[in-house]
XYZ file of C-alpha atoms in Angstrom:
746
model
C -21.741 -72.098 -25.479
C -21.475 -72.016 -21.781
C -18.683 -70.008 -19.998
C -17.121 -71.111 -16.715
C -17.370 -68.822 -13.759
C -13.661 -68.493 -13.526
C -13.360 -67.370 -17.261
C -16.193 -64.909 -16.744
C -14.497 -63.556 -13.743
C -11.164 -62.975 -15.665
C -13.080 -61.250 -18.582
C -14.862 -58.961 -16.116
C -11.570 -58.178 -14.320
C -9.866 -57.387 -17.656
C -12.592 -55.140 -18.685
C -12.473 -53.287 -15.333
C -8.770 -53.025 -15.578
C -8.994 -51.352 -19.081
C -11.756 -49.070 -17.762
C -9.499 -48.039 -15.064
C -6.378 -47.386 -17.223
C -5.654 -43.624 -17.692
C -6.526 -42.257 -20.985
C -3.524 -41.654 -23.320
C -2.868 -38.133 -24.175
C -2.512 -37.503 -27.827
C -1.630 -33.809 -27.876
C -1.867 -31.774 -31.138
C -0.441 -28.524 -31.906
C -2.840 -25.550 -31.747
C -1.986 -22.055 -33.053
C -3.848 -19.552 -30.952
C -4.428 -15.987 -32.282
C -3.065 -14.171 -29.318
C -4.286 -10.654 -28.469
C -4.598 -8.877 -25.158
C -4.512 -5.669 -23.219
C -0.857 -4.739 -24.079
C -0.171 -6.568 -27.332
C 1.528 -3.993 -29.599
C 0.921 -5.772 -32.884
C -2.109 -4.754 -34.942
C -2.688 -8.378 -35.977
C -3.188 -11.295 -33.645
C 0.204 -13.001 -32.766
C 0.354 -16.816 -33.557
C 1.254 -18.713 -30.458
C 1.498 -22.436 -30.733
C 0.891 -24.915 -27.905
C 0.247 -28.743 -27.709
C -3.129 -29.590 -26.355
C -5.392 -32.480 -25.499
C -8.596 -32.466 -23.538
C -7.472 -35.616 -21.603
C -5.183 -33.475 -19.731
C -8.121 -32.687 -17.468
C -9.327 -36.223 -17.281
C -6.024 -37.596 -15.974
C -5.308 -34.477 -13.698
C -5.791 -34.030 -9.953
C -6.808 -30.470 -9.376
C -4.672 -30.442 -6.217
C -1.571 -31.269 -8.164
C -0.168 -28.499 -10.162
C -0.409 -29.120 -13.879
C 1.604 -26.952 -16.182
C -0.236 -27.861 -19.388
C -3.616 -26.731 -17.841
C -1.848 -23.676 -16.402
C -0.578 -22.711 -19.839
C -3.942 -23.004 -21.391
C -5.434 -20.895 -18.649
C -2.792 -18.264 -19.290
C -3.618 -18.059 -22.919
C -7.395 -17.644 -22.160
C -6.680 -15.085 -19.386
C -4.705 -12.978 -21.880
C -7.103 -13.239 -24.860
C -10.010 -12.413 -22.382
C -8.958 -8.677 -22.787
C -10.185 -8.463 -26.387
C -13.348 -6.385 -27.165
C -15.615 -9.399 -27.578
C -18.716 -7.229 -27.333
C -17.606 -5.200 -30.399
C -16.598 -8.133 -32.556
C -18.810 -11.022 -31.323
C -18.171 -13.060 -34.422
C -14.594 -12.374 -35.213
C -12.722 -11.714 -31.900
C -9.750 -13.882 -30.937
C -11.372 -15.318 -27.806
C -14.144 -16.850 -29.875
C -11.649 -18.096 -32.339
C -9.656 -19.758 -29.439
C -12.856 -21.446 -28.191
C -13.430 -22.748 -31.655
C -9.886 -24.104 -31.954
C -10.559 -26.243 -28.820
C -13.743 -27.606 -30.303
C -16.288 -25.428 -28.498
C -19.471 -24.831 -30.776
C -20.378 -21.181 -30.990
C -23.897 -22.207 -29.661
C -22.363 -23.347 -26.397
C -20.535 -20.172 -25.711
C -21.950 -17.293 -23.567
C -20.616 -13.728 -23.459
C -21.112 -10.941 -20.924
C -18.897 -8.146 -22.319
C -21.364 -5.347 -22.831
C -21.316 -3.871 -19.179
C -23.523 -1.011 -17.896
C -21.592 0.745 -15.131
C -24.777 2.887 -14.534
C -26.749 -0.235 -13.336
C -28.437 0.892 -10.039
C -27.267 -2.219 -8.225
C -24.123 -3.486 -9.702
C -22.486 -0.087 -10.820
C -18.727 -0.611 -10.858
C -18.731 -4.119 -9.270
C -18.733 -5.800 -12.616
C -16.506 -7.758 -14.798
C -16.597 -9.092 -18.314
C -16.672 -12.940 -18.554
C -17.367 -15.813 -20.839
C -18.825 -19.346 -20.317
C -18.375 -22.257 -22.713
C -18.937 -26.088 -22.670
C -18.311 -29.061 -24.807
C -18.621 -32.845 -24.509
C -15.364 -34.911 -23.853
C -14.955 -38.630 -23.846
C -13.639 -40.075 -20.539
C -13.293 -43.677 -19.276
C -16.611 -43.140 -17.367
C -18.399 -42.064 -20.552
C -19.161 -38.591 -21.978
C -18.704 -35.697 -19.723
C -18.931 -31.969 -20.023
C -15.822 -29.652 -20.010
C -16.757 -26.150 -18.848
C -14.734 -22.970 -19.111
C -15.234 -19.842 -16.953
C -12.814 -17.109 -18.030
C -13.025 -13.608 -16.367
C -11.366 -10.680 -17.952
C -9.057 -8.399 -15.904
C -9.361 -4.764 -15.296
C -9.866 -2.931 -18.670
C -8.599 0.480 -19.521
C -11.464 2.363 -17.744
C -11.779 3.779 -14.219
C -15.001 1.904 -13.322
C -13.499 -1.489 -12.433
C -10.416 0.196 -11.092
C -12.710 1.818 -8.556
C -14.148 -1.600 -7.749
C -10.589 -2.817 -7.082
C -10.276 -0.071 -4.561
C -13.625 -1.070 -2.890
C -12.321 -2.849 0.178
C -15.500 -1.947 2.089
C -16.961 1.203 0.641
C -20.396 0.503 2.108
C -19.358 0.425 5.669
C -15.784 1.796 5.616
C -14.797 -0.548 8.327
C -12.617 -3.631 8.560
C -14.109 -6.476 6.648
C -13.294 -10.157 6.039
C -13.758 -10.343 2.207
C -13.045 -7.653 -0.415
C -16.405 -5.999 -1.102
C -15.753 -5.049 -4.812
C -14.540 -8.567 -5.734
C -17.261 -10.323 -3.571
C -20.027 -8.275 -5.227
C -18.756 -9.120 -8.700
C -18.621 -12.781 -7.720
C -22.171 -12.852 -6.700
C -23.264 -11.581 -10.082
C -21.029 -14.131 -12.019
C -22.141 -17.010 -9.788
C -25.756 -16.543 -10.274
C -25.325 -16.136 -14.031
C -23.094 -19.313 -14.200
C -25.546 -21.364 -12.203
C -28.205 -20.403 -14.648
C -25.902 -21.311 -17.609
C -25.342 -24.692 -16.105
C -29.084 -25.301 -15.500
C -30.035 -24.031 -18.873
C -27.719 -26.314 -20.578
C -28.303 -29.391 -18.304
C -24.648 -29.505 -17.124
C -23.992 -31.553 -14.170
C -22.267 -29.558 -11.438
C -20.785 -32.419 -9.672
C -19.734 -34.593 -12.712
C -18.272 -32.152 -15.148
C -14.794 -30.667 -15.575
C -14.314 -27.029 -14.786
C -11.481 -24.567 -15.748
C -11.795 -21.199 -14.035
C -9.177 -18.559 -14.718
C -8.425 -14.828 -15.024
C -5.734 -12.319 -14.756
C -5.489 -9.451 -12.144
C -8.864 -8.421 -11.273
C -10.083 -11.505 -13.245
C -7.758 -13.619 -11.148
C -9.026 -12.176 -7.781
C -12.689 -13.012 -8.909
C -11.657 -16.445 -10.092
C -9.801 -17.170 -6.749
C -12.903 -16.103 -4.789
C -15.196 -17.947 -7.155
C -13.341 -21.144 -6.624
C -13.736 -20.935 -2.810
C -17.401 -19.985 -3.269
C -18.275 -22.858 -5.501
C -16.586 -25.266 -3.061
C -18.296 -23.696 -0.040
C -21.671 -23.987 -1.896
C -21.134 -27.797 -2.120
C -22.371 -27.653 -5.633
C -19.219 -28.072 -7.831
C -16.657 -30.539 -6.384
C -13.181 -29.788 -6.029
C -12.068 -33.179 -7.495
C -12.950 -31.809 -10.955
C -12.499 -27.976 -10.542
C -9.319 -26.472 -11.822
C -8.754 -22.799 -10.800
C -5.537 -21.158 -12.152
C -5.048 -17.476 -11.543
C -2.422 -14.979 -12.675
C -1.471 -11.971 -10.754
C -4.287 -12.152 -8.334
C -4.592 -9.438 -5.627
C -5.456 -10.654 -2.176
C -9.134 -11.273 -1.516
C -9.933 -12.246 2.187
C -8.568 -11.791 5.679
C -9.970 -15.260 6.704
C -7.744 -17.772 8.318
C -9.290 -20.525 6.323
C -7.740 -19.334 3.061
C -4.831 -21.748 3.427
C -6.967 -24.683 4.441
C -6.364 -27.918 2.525
C -9.762 -27.971 1.020
C -8.866 -25.030 -1.154
C -5.620 -26.490 -2.538
C -7.252 -26.987 -6.011
C -6.780 -23.250 -6.452
C -3.393 -22.263 -7.968
C -2.234 -18.692 -7.853
C 0.703 -17.797 -10.072
C 2.463 -14.512 -9.222
C 5.402 -12.546 -10.408
C 7.181 -11.339 -7.327
C 8.269 -8.165 -9.088
C 4.515 -7.368 -9.393
C 2.965 -5.049 -6.945
C -0.723 -6.012 -7.727
C -0.544 -9.516 -5.922
C 0.622 -7.748 -2.754
C -2.560 -5.580 -2.347
C -4.566 -5.241 -0.056
C -1.437 -5.858 2.060
C -0.689 -8.737 4.305
C 1.449 -6.827 6.827
C 0.815 -5.556 10.413
C -3.003 -5.184 10.941
C -3.683 -5.831 7.261
C -4.121 -9.585 6.939
C -5.258 -10.060 3.360
C -4.540 -13.315 1.620
C -5.568 -15.484 -1.243
C -7.322 -18.959 -1.143
C -5.170 -21.881 -2.151
C -1.594 -22.351 -3.302
C 0.685 -19.486 -4.464
C 3.517 -20.143 -6.845
C 6.183 -17.547 -7.693
C 7.813 -17.191 -11.069
C 11.573 -17.258 -11.054
C 13.413 -13.908 -10.831
C 16.820 -12.322 -10.302
C 16.479 -12.796 -6.578
C 15.019 -16.255 -6.076
C 16.833 -18.349 -8.822
C 20.395 -18.594 -9.991
C 21.268 -15.207 -11.448
C 23.294 -16.564 -14.348
C 20.700 -19.097 -15.269
C 18.010 -16.555 -15.040
C 19.841 -13.889 -17.279
C 21.374 -16.220 -19.765
C 18.756 -18.933 -20.190
C 15.372 -18.108 -18.623
C 15.127 -14.487 -19.698
C 16.107 -15.039 -23.414
C 13.596 -17.827 -23.777
C 10.943 -15.807 -22.282
C 11.636 -12.843 -24.678
C 11.225 -15.157 -27.647
C 7.559 -14.917 -26.746
C 7.509 -11.352 -25.323
C 9.012 -9.707 -28.368
C 6.395 -11.108 -30.445
C 3.677 -9.715 -28.262
C 5.059 -6.307 -27.183
C 7.662 -5.888 -29.893
C 10.526 -5.269 -27.282
C 12.253 -7.225 -24.657
C 10.756 -7.780 -21.139
C 12.360 -5.267 -18.430
C 12.551 -6.966 -15.198
C 12.903 -5.319 -11.851
C 16.227 -7.144 -10.675
C 15.282 -6.551 -7.106
C 12.718 -9.372 -6.646
C 9.870 -8.224 -4.503
C 11.772 -5.582 -2.667
C 10.037 -2.458 -3.980
C 6.710 -4.145 -4.019
C 7.129 -4.957 -0.300
C 7.969 -1.259 0.348
C 4.623 -0.234 -1.086
C 3.135 -2.518 1.487
C 5.233 -0.975 4.263
C 4.440 2.543 3.402
C 0.584 1.916 2.953
C 0.259 0.095 6.262
C 2.541 2.681 7.962
C 0.318 5.579 6.646
C -2.951 3.740 7.179
C -2.595 1.204 9.984
C -6.124 -0.515 9.074
C -8.973 -0.331 6.803
C -10.691 2.398 9.008
C -7.809 4.746 8.424
C -7.671 3.812 4.786
C -11.054 5.632 4.375
C -10.652 8.078 7.196
C -7.503 9.744 6.143
C -8.429 10.096 2.742
C -6.123 7.536 0.862
C -9.059 5.793 -0.706
C -10.498 9.232 -1.862
C -7.056 10.353 -3.211
C -6.587 6.998 -5.189
C -10.116 7.208 -6.492
C -9.913 10.733 -7.578
C -6.646 10.126 -9.328
C -8.167 7.068 -11.246
C -11.069 9.218 -12.445
C -8.728 11.887 -13.692
C -6.393 9.336 -15.421
C -9.328 7.607 -17.116
C -11.699 10.541 -17.620
C -11.541 9.933 -21.383
C -11.952 6.206 -20.814
C -9.494 5.026 -23.541
C -9.799 1.598 -25.014
C -7.157 -0.248 -26.752
C -7.311 -0.296 -30.525
C -9.964 -2.660 -31.994
C -8.613 -5.516 -34.130
C -10.566 -5.952 -37.285
C -9.969 -9.283 -38.909
C -11.781 -11.531 -41.360
C -13.133 -14.952 -40.544
C -10.611 -17.787 -40.332
C -10.279 -19.798 -43.534
C -8.023 -22.329 -41.796
C -8.721 -24.599 -38.819
C -5.787 -23.134 -36.864
C -7.362 -19.714 -36.794
C -4.533 -17.561 -38.265
C -3.663 -17.278 -41.774
C -0.152 -17.500 -43.285
C -0.444 -13.949 -44.567
C -1.151 -12.608 -40.967
C 2.072 -14.433 -39.834
C 4.169 -13.086 -42.674
C 3.045 -9.495 -41.878
C 4.383 -9.538 -38.284
C 7.816 -8.140 -39.007
C 6.550 -5.186 -40.940
C 4.081 -4.414 -38.124
C 6.761 -4.755 -35.549
C 8.912 -2.098 -37.360
C 5.945 0.135 -37.560
C 4.916 -0.203 -33.973
C 8.607 0.357 -32.903
C 8.529 3.650 -34.893
C 5.434 4.699 -33.061
C 6.847 3.820 -29.622
C 9.823 5.981 -30.473
C 7.657 8.917 -31.423
C 5.677 8.712 -27.961
C 6.741 11.317 -25.528
C 5.938 12.025 -21.898
C 4.083 15.142 -20.908
C 6.296 18.262 -21.123
C 6.770 18.724 -17.345
C 8.217 15.119 -17.069
C 10.646 15.432 -19.915
C 13.421 17.196 -17.990
C 13.198 14.452 -15.281
C 13.270 11.812 -17.877
C 16.314 13.233 -19.537
C 18.228 13.712 -16.260
C 17.648 10.226 -15.117
C 18.420 8.738 -18.333
C 21.635 10.604 -18.697
C 22.728 9.457 -15.206
C 21.557 5.821 -15.281
C 21.917 4.405 -18.955
C 18.200 5.226 -19.843
C 17.104 4.166 -16.386
C 13.848 6.348 -16.500
C 12.712 4.685 -19.694
C 13.645 1.235 -18.404
C 11.714 1.786 -15.187
C 8.544 2.851 -17.187
C 8.759 -0.455 -19.218
C 9.403 -2.500 -16.053
C 6.291 -0.808 -14.352
C 4.233 -2.124 -17.272
C 5.878 -5.513 -17.656
C 5.735 -6.526 -13.970
C 1.977 -6.826 -14.295
C 1.325 -7.433 -17.918
C -0.654 -10.493 -18.713
C 1.556 -10.989 -21.748
C 4.535 -11.294 -19.327
C 2.753 -13.985 -17.334
C 1.843 -15.794 -20.512
C 5.455 -15.491 -21.928
C 6.840 -16.974 -18.677
C 4.440 -19.928 -18.750
C 5.094 -20.740 -22.314
C 8.833 -20.356 -22.106
C 9.703 -22.333 -19.125
C 8.934 -25.896 -18.109
C 7.292 -26.876 -14.871
C 10.633 -27.704 -13.102
C 12.001 -24.376 -14.155
C 9.310 -21.743 -13.750
C 8.737 -21.511 -10.034
C 11.127 -20.794 -7.080
C 10.548 -20.685 -3.432
C 13.683 -18.914 -2.141
C 12.883 -15.895 0.235
C 14.820 -12.762 0.859
C 15.771 -10.574 3.790
C 15.744 -6.914 4.504
C 17.578 -4.794 7.175
C 15.940 -1.712 8.470
C 18.759 0.286 9.717
C 18.638 3.669 11.770
C 20.743 6.584 11.802
C 22.966 8.919 9.803
C 25.320 6.146 8.831
C 27.796 6.095 5.975
C 27.941 2.709 4.227
C 28.749 0.842 1.071
C 27.353 -2.374 -0.275
C 29.744 -4.304 -2.639
C 30.092 -7.856 -4.095
C 32.933 -10.308 -3.523
C 34.760 -8.812 -6.581
C 34.769 -5.343 -4.935
C 32.291 -3.763 -7.185
C 30.230 -1.213 -5.317
C 26.455 -1.746 -5.633
C 25.186 1.069 -3.501
C 26.374 3.817 -1.153
C 24.820 5.717 1.679
C 26.313 8.974 2.979
C 24.897 10.831 6.241
C 21.873 8.463 6.158
C 20.995 9.483 2.537
C 21.366 6.813 -0.285
C 22.970 8.032 -3.423
C 20.222 6.876 -5.900
C 22.475 6.724 -8.941
C 24.931 4.307 -7.333
C 22.242 1.545 -6.502
C 22.677 -1.359 -8.695
C 20.785 -4.612 -8.714
C 20.377 -6.879 -6.875
C 20.555 -4.422 -4.079
C 17.324 -2.524 -3.046
C 17.283 0.583 -0.934
C 14.363 2.524 0.365
C 15.008 5.687 2.279
C 12.545 6.509 5.085
C 12.602 9.232 7.660
C 15.775 8.705 9.760
C 16.230 5.158 8.533
C 16.946 3.117 5.375
C 15.595 -0.334 4.215
C 18.336 -2.459 2.690
C 16.975 -5.300 0.573
C 19.084 -8.478 -0.174
C 18.398 -11.492 -2.360
C 18.413 -14.985 -0.867
C 20.654 -16.489 -3.668
C 23.919 -14.808 -2.824
C 25.907 -12.872 -0.089
C 26.797 -9.135 -0.364
C 29.179 -7.339 1.788
C 28.509 -4.163 3.768
C 30.890 -1.719 5.584
C 29.382 0.902 7.896
C 31.557 3.802 8.747
C 30.927 6.910 10.831
C 33.693 9.453 11.392
C 32.157 10.792 14.663
C 34.126 11.598 17.870
C 31.360 9.990 20.121
C 30.250 6.356 19.157
C 27.050 6.678 17.165
C 24.315 4.268 18.048
C 23.050 2.479 14.874
C 19.903 0.336 15.437
C 18.745 -2.345 13.041
C 16.193 -4.938 12.616
C 16.273 -8.036 10.136
C 13.148 -8.908 8.305
C 12.448 -12.254 6.577
C 10.122 -12.543 3.489
C 8.881 -15.398 1.522
C 9.444 -15.729 -2.424
C 6.235 -13.575 -3.102
C 7.469 -10.748 -0.850
C 5.229 -11.391 2.181
C 6.674 -10.480 5.510
C 7.167 -13.613 7.564
C 8.878 -12.290 10.766
C 11.070 -9.499 12.005
C 13.762 -9.511 14.713
C 14.050 -7.387 17.850
C 16.101 -4.345 17.458
C 19.828 -4.661 17.912
C 22.652 -2.136 17.764
C 26.186 -1.502 16.898
C 28.284 1.564 17.480
C 30.750 2.893 14.757
C 32.961 5.894 15.374
C 35.994 7.604 13.943
C 38.231 4.757 15.195
C 35.888 1.770 14.587
C 34.049 0.632 11.480
C 32.040 -2.564 11.119
C 31.741 -5.051 8.299
C 29.225 -7.676 7.810
C 27.421 -9.838 5.003
C 23.815 -10.089 4.113
C 21.775 -12.160 1.716
C 22.014 -15.899 2.138
C 23.430 -15.335 5.655
C 20.371 -13.282 6.723
C 17.700 -15.517 5.205
C 16.813 -17.019 8.748
C 19.203 -15.232 11.152
C 18.046 -12.451 13.458
C 21.361 -11.095 14.403
C 24.338 -9.737 12.202
C 27.807 -11.161 12.578
C 30.154 -8.164 12.590
C 33.864 -8.004 11.844
C 35.122 -4.866 13.749
C 37.633 -2.843 11.817
C 40.139 -0.234 13.201
C 40.746 3.035 11.601
C 43.742 1.646 9.816
C 41.975 -1.520 8.688
C 38.892 0.272 7.346
C 40.912 2.994 5.596
C 41.284 1.344 2.167
C 37.614 0.498 2.106
C 36.514 3.972 3.235
C 38.769 5.521 0.613
C 37.851 3.022 -2.233
C 33.938 3.682 -1.612
C 34.398 7.327 -0.858
C 32.659 7.081 2.558
C 34.518 9.932 4.256
C 32.270 12.934 3.723
C 35.054 15.096 5.351
C 37.009 15.211 2.243
C 34.272 15.972 -0.360
C 34.565 19.467 -1.868
C 31.465 21.429 -2.090
C 30.117 25.094 -2.220
C 27.382 25.631 0.297
C 25.314 29.017 0.475
C 24.991 30.286 4.019
C 22.691 32.662 5.733
C 22.885 33.700 9.467
C 21.823 36.206 12.024
C 23.611 37.486 15.066
C 21.713 38.719 18.033
C 22.859 42.357 17.856
C 20.963 43.115 14.590
C 23.536 41.759 12.266
C 22.477 39.714 9.178
C 25.023 38.098 6.930
C 24.913 35.835 3.937
C 27.640 34.288 1.738
C 29.204 30.843 1.056
C 31.306 28.172 2.465
C 33.763 26.698 0.054
C 35.769 23.556 0.514
C 35.679 20.303 2.419
C 34.408 19.748 6.034
C 38.006 18.940 7.028
C 39.165 22.491 5.812
C 37.064 25.178 4.264
C 37.046 28.912 3.713
C 33.983 31.112 4.336
C 33.176 34.502 2.811
C 30.189 36.540 4.141
C 28.724 39.879 3.479
C 27.359 41.739 6.565
C 24.609 44.237 7.054
C 23.600 45.946 10.278
C 20.588 47.866 11.338
C 22.694 51.015 11.580
C 23.305 50.737 7.943
C 26.828 49.810 8.345
C 28.130 46.964 6.454
C 31.057 44.608 6.314
C 32.797 41.693 4.807
C 34.029 38.602 6.606
C 36.469 35.925 5.486
C 37.678 32.936 7.438
C 38.818 29.396 7.627
C 37.347 26.513 9.607
C 37.108 22.834 10.472
C 34.135 20.673 11.063
C 33.854 17.535 13.213
C 31.062 14.990 13.279
C 30.167 15.011 16.994
C 27.473 12.299 17.041
C 25.158 11.021 14.315
C 23.800 14.088 12.546
C 25.327 16.636 15.131
C 28.248 18.606 13.772
C 30.751 20.822 15.537
C 32.373 23.632 13.836
C 35.385 25.773 14.918
C 36.277 28.910 12.705
C 38.439 31.974 12.625
C 37.413 35.119 10.781
C 38.732 38.386 9.871
C 35.820 40.991 9.634
C 36.300 44.034 7.708
C 33.649 46.758 8.829
C 32.672 50.191 7.640
C 30.842 51.845 10.604
C 29.567 55.334 11.297
C 31.114 56.985 14.336
C 29.615 59.525 16.556
C 30.401 62.243 14.139
C 28.393 60.314 11.463
C 31.571 59.634 9.571
C 32.437 56.111 8.240
C 35.339 54.384 9.895
C 37.025 51.217 8.665
C 37.744 48.601 11.415
C 39.096 45.085 11.260
C 37.652 42.712 13.933
C 39.081 39.330 14.569
C 36.482 36.743 15.212
C 36.171 33.177 16.622
C 33.123 31.139 15.984
C 31.953 27.849 17.522
C 28.651 26.240 16.361
C 26.692 23.062 16.775
C 24.740 22.123 13.684
C 22.137 19.492 12.890
C 22.171 17.856 9.550
C 18.920 16.277 8.604
C 19.759 15.879 5.006
C 22.946 15.152 3.140
C 23.929 18.816 2.468
C 21.768 21.222 4.480
C 22.302 21.822 8.012
C 21.065 24.272 10.628
C 23.412 25.699 13.178
C 23.436 27.648 16.480
C 26.508 28.866 18.344
C 28.476 31.598 20.042
C 30.809 34.170 18.403
C 33.587 36.035 19.983
C 34.475 39.338 18.453
C 38.075 40.772 19.669
C 38.082 44.247 20.799
C 41.535 45.816 20.698
C 41.685 49.086 22.456
C 42.629 52.061 20.377
C 42.482 50.053 17.161
C 38.849 49.030 16.391
C 36.796 50.753 19.156
C 34.247 52.209 16.724
C 32.993 48.680 15.830
C 32.082 48.184 19.445
C 30.581 51.421 20.206
C 26.911 51.432 21.430
C 25.732 53.171 18.255
C 27.233 50.587 16.107
C 26.034 47.523 17.750
C 23.751 46.123 20.526
C 25.271 43.921 23.043
C 23.377 41.423 25.118
C 26.380 40.066 26.943
C 29.244 41.759 28.824
C 32.762 41.840 27.480
C 35.276 39.342 28.668
C 38.363 41.208 29.492
C 41.560 39.269 28.564
C 44.145 41.934 29.468
C 44.531 45.681 29.518
C 44.129 46.030 25.858
C 42.144 42.939 24.706
C 38.675 41.897 25.514
C 36.149 39.498 23.809
C 32.515 40.517 22.968
C 30.383 37.266 22.920
C 27.071 37.019 20.879
C 24.659 34.317 19.857
C 24.186 33.367 16.242
C 21.874 31.133 14.291
C 21.924 30.204 10.577
C 21.582 27.621 7.906
C 23.878 26.156 5.163
C 22.437 24.394 1.974
């Protein structure tokens, strides 16, 4: 039977169209036996996810794929199990099996020798696996490369610190990560060759968490640069990756198949820093998980966080503890590091690397490992038995009891108790938050709980670096105070999210979210206008500094306060818009937020010395606006006395104070016949003080003792006191004896 050319052409066209049609994804649920670095349960936790290998076939690596990212998060978490100790029963092997990988096609490298003469600490555990998948173009290979993050031992942590240990100079690519990449690359190329896997016509998933993420990020760029594995089938998803390179090309379009998922609350993705002369970055795209600063706060607290905790509570047996200050404190770590060590050379020269490495060695000198999980071979295809699932609640209760029994070292317990009593268990919360911010289980829980259109946010934030001994309060639109600074010192226990404050020498850094405006009033009860300088800094959602403004100033004083807003309004602005408040207008806010330090009662010990061999000590009692002072005096002549007085303190300018006081001094002095004589000496004292901290200040000034002829002459005799200045005669009976005095109050 002959076929016309037209009919043959239609058939060929139809077959070509069918061949070109995307493969339909028929996902099936898989229950993965989850275990990892921080998982608190003794048994693996069952985590269900729908999966189909066709997700790779239909995907463009340069377009984010939430399904592939979720699978990568699962394997990056399970990669922390001790695969070398249980090669036939560990959860990573089980997970590979669940996806259809044959055990004969899986390669392990978990038994590391850190004493190796060449590799030493620059190693990482990893696994390779491959299997056949059916595509419209025929049978292809799907290849996994999963790198473990830093385990609980000092060795690989030391490699994380190895920016350029060999030269101790500035370098383009992180030495510890790059050295490890070279080991894995050679091993991986050999694996592909031994198994006849096409480098250009296979699908690749490369993933890891933390250190594993940095190596995965760098490997993705290396594979592309080698022109061996093509980027159109290479999927790289990293979680909590540190920065890896100072090269400008990291942001080039050719590396956009690399996806770096970071939690902005996590400090690890910010190191080495990208600030000032430190220009460290990651290859590819960075996506930031939603947090309290970059998403709608109500949605985050009432929707996102509860959904995330459904997973997190299964894994850690408690709820996630977020830092509700976004990337603020993580960015301060970069600020301090780059301030103390301006570049890589000083990082080594000034001992920061040595201090960090020594601390790590001490912390991990016993090289603890997480508990081994002993389980039997699976009897079900899903990899976790019903009995294991039913035991979760009992194990949760047991683990919670153990957690309650754990205590900090003895020396830290008073601090823990003090902070907890003042902040609603703030110390314990901060400890949990420090763990949670970087935990692979936290990244996994976020990935599983939120959909692609929910999980990421791009909203940035701003910080105001403000100088001087200002008094200020930050409050919301409902008038609730969120933080207070008095005399340039933040009151730590008043700081409430979303505000962040970092005190630095003679300045404070105020952090504000980009999703709302907050109100700030700045007050300074100084007689002379106090110069307050400020800069505004803009940050992206990940906490990377984008730009900073030039320094500007405002001038509060006793009759003028300023009010402004920050948050949304300072995301892009380089100047603050002030509302000037008169003393009368500012008074309600100053009183409400207790900004007038002049009316705060305190008891301050005082010590002083007067040139003339007089030493005194005692205490000031009262508020700066009006106080009393009692001092006990001792002279070199072994005479002694008691002084009591009243005074008033003014803020002259910034941290400079002026005191005027009147005293009555009661003195017992030996006369020329060696008999003790009682005298009363009126005294006026005028001092200038500098107040570097909130309470303590150091003063110097002049005192005037009143000599009344025929009444208190013994106290002014040459045997009773040394005089460096001549008397000032007021009239026939009265004269003033001046003297210089220095001292301190605490």
